[in-house]
Structures are given as structure tokens and as C-alpha cells.
Amino acid sequence: MRNKINKSDLIMKAALEIFDNKNFKDVTISEIAERAGVAVGTVYEYFNNKEDLYFSIPQKTSEHFNEQLRLQLDGLYSSAEKIRKFIWFYLYYFENNPVYTELLLMELRVNKNFFNTEHYRGLSDGTTEILILIKEGQQQGEIRNDISPYLIRHMILGVLEHITTNWLLKGKKGDLVSFSKDTAALVLPGIILKQDDKKREDANEII
């Protein structure tokens, strides 16, 4: 099983490298297999066709993102600090994986075929990590619970995706991570429950 997982990752890594230089329609399975150092038949053991391979990349990368995010959050207890770290890590990860970033935000996000696949739903599931942080903060009384956690998630991801897309359109110039501080300063005051508000909520619960 371990060998299969490694080969699958190897194939997707090779495909991502090739997609960086060539359009999807111009890439062949045999080219991907050669880059990955596997037989063509091996590619079909894991993916139905080229499109299936193409659409699998975001879901797999999302899983890796979440694994690394959990390590980043380890030892943090404040909801505000966790969300601040999430914002930083999102920008850091996408800046350091520019090929994947461009594939996701410039191509697959606007691909109707991708939108209707299990891969897209898997990618959406990958955003549950930030949703979990928001819900935990609401349960702990650190984040406003008069706003839907889903709306808060949309707001945070919307800002981050806009910043990242703009960075891509400008030729990936500049330091994407440098926006993390201002982004947190913009987002957090609107969702973090102030001490006075928390006291009022506690008082209302008692009444």
C-alpha cells in the first residue's frame, strides 16, 4: 500500500511539473509516465485518464496543506492566534507552490467539469480546517457567534484568494507572505469577540 501511495504522489508531481510548461491539452499520459519514471500502464492503475489525474492534484495537495497546517497550529491555544497563523500559512504555502497555485486559482476554479467532480468536493472538504477553528472559537466564546461560521470562512478565504490571484496576475512578483499581517489586522477585529461583548453575552445567559 505504501508503494502505491508513493507512486501516485510521484505521478502527480511529474504531471504538475509538466503542466507548468505546457497546456493541459498538449500533455500526454506517456509524457507524464516518462517524467515520473513509471510505465504508462502504471498511471492508469491510479487514474482513469488525463483529466482524472489533472483533477486529482488539488485534492491531494489540499490534504498535504492540512497536514502541514496542523503542525503549524500545534501549541497554539487562542483562536485569534490560530486564525492569524492560518492566514500566514495559506500565503506561505501558496507562494512556495506557485505551479499548483496557478493551476488551482487560474484554471481549475473556473473549470465547470472540475466543479462537478468528486475531486472538487474533496477540495471543498479541505477547507474544513479553517471552519473547525472558527467553530471552536465560537464555542469557547472567543469568536462572535452572531455570524455564521460559514460566512466567516468565506470572508477569510475570499480575501486570501483575491490577494493570491492578484499576485499571480502580476507575474508572482513580490512577497505574498508580506500581506499576512495586514490581512489578519483586517479580518480579526471583525470576528473576535471583545471582552466587553463577552461580558454582555455571559450576563444575558445568566438572565
PDB file of C-alpha atoms in Angstrom, residues 72-86 133-134 136-138 140-143 188 192-193:
ATOM      1  CA  GLN A  72       1.846  24.929  12.436  1.00  0.00           C
ATOM      2  CA  LEU A  73      -1.085  25.196  14.857  1.00  0.00           C
ATOM      3  CA  ASP A  74       0.373  22.794  17.392  1.00  0.00           C
ATOM      4  CA  GLY A  75       0.886  24.555  20.705  1.00  0.00           C
ATOM      5  CA  LEU A  76      -1.415  27.498  19.938  1.00  0.00           C
ATOM      6  CA  TYR A  77      -4.490  27.912  22.119  1.00  0.00           C
ATOM      7  CA  SER A  78      -6.008  31.284  21.259  1.00  0.00           C
ATOM      8  CA  SER A  79      -8.490  31.256  18.366  1.00  0.00           C
ATOM      9  CA  ALA A  80      -7.145  34.595  17.195  1.00  0.00           C
ATOM     10  CA  GLU A  81      -3.599  33.253  17.075  1.00  0.00           C
ATOM     11  CA  LYS A  82      -4.710  30.112  15.243  1.00  0.00           C
ATOM     12  CA  ILE A  83      -6.533  32.112  12.582  1.00  0.00           C
ATOM     13  CA  ARG A  84      -3.586  34.501  12.314  1.00  0.00           C
ATOM     14  CA  LYS A  85      -1.318  31.504  11.768  1.00  0.00           C
ATOM     15  CA  PHE A  86      -3.745  30.053   9.208  1.00  0.00           C
ATOM     16  CA  LEU A 133     -11.027  26.735  14.013  1.00  0.00           C
ATOM     17  CA  ILE A 134     -13.897  29.196  13.672  1.00  0.00           C
ATOM     18  CA  GLU A 136     -14.072  26.095  18.154  1.00  0.00           C
ATOM     19  CA  GLY A 137     -13.560  29.806  18.737  1.00  0.00           C
ATOM     20  CA  GLN A 138     -17.313  30.374  18.842  1.00  0.00           C
ATOM     21  CA  GLN A 140     -15.041  28.908  23.521  1.00  0.00           C
ATOM     22  CA  GLY A 141     -16.516  32.407  23.420  1.00  0.00           C
ATOM     23  CA  GLU A 142     -13.572  33.916  21.566  1.00  0.00           C
ATOM     24  CA  ILE A 143     -15.247  34.420  18.195  1.00  0.00           C
ATOM     25  CA  LEU A 188      -9.669  39.568  13.119  1.00  0.00           C
ATOM     26  CA  ILE A 192     -13.026  38.265  17.556  1.00  0.00           C
ATOM     27  CA  LEU A 193     -15.360  38.811  20.492  1.00  0.00           C
TER      28      LEU A 193
END
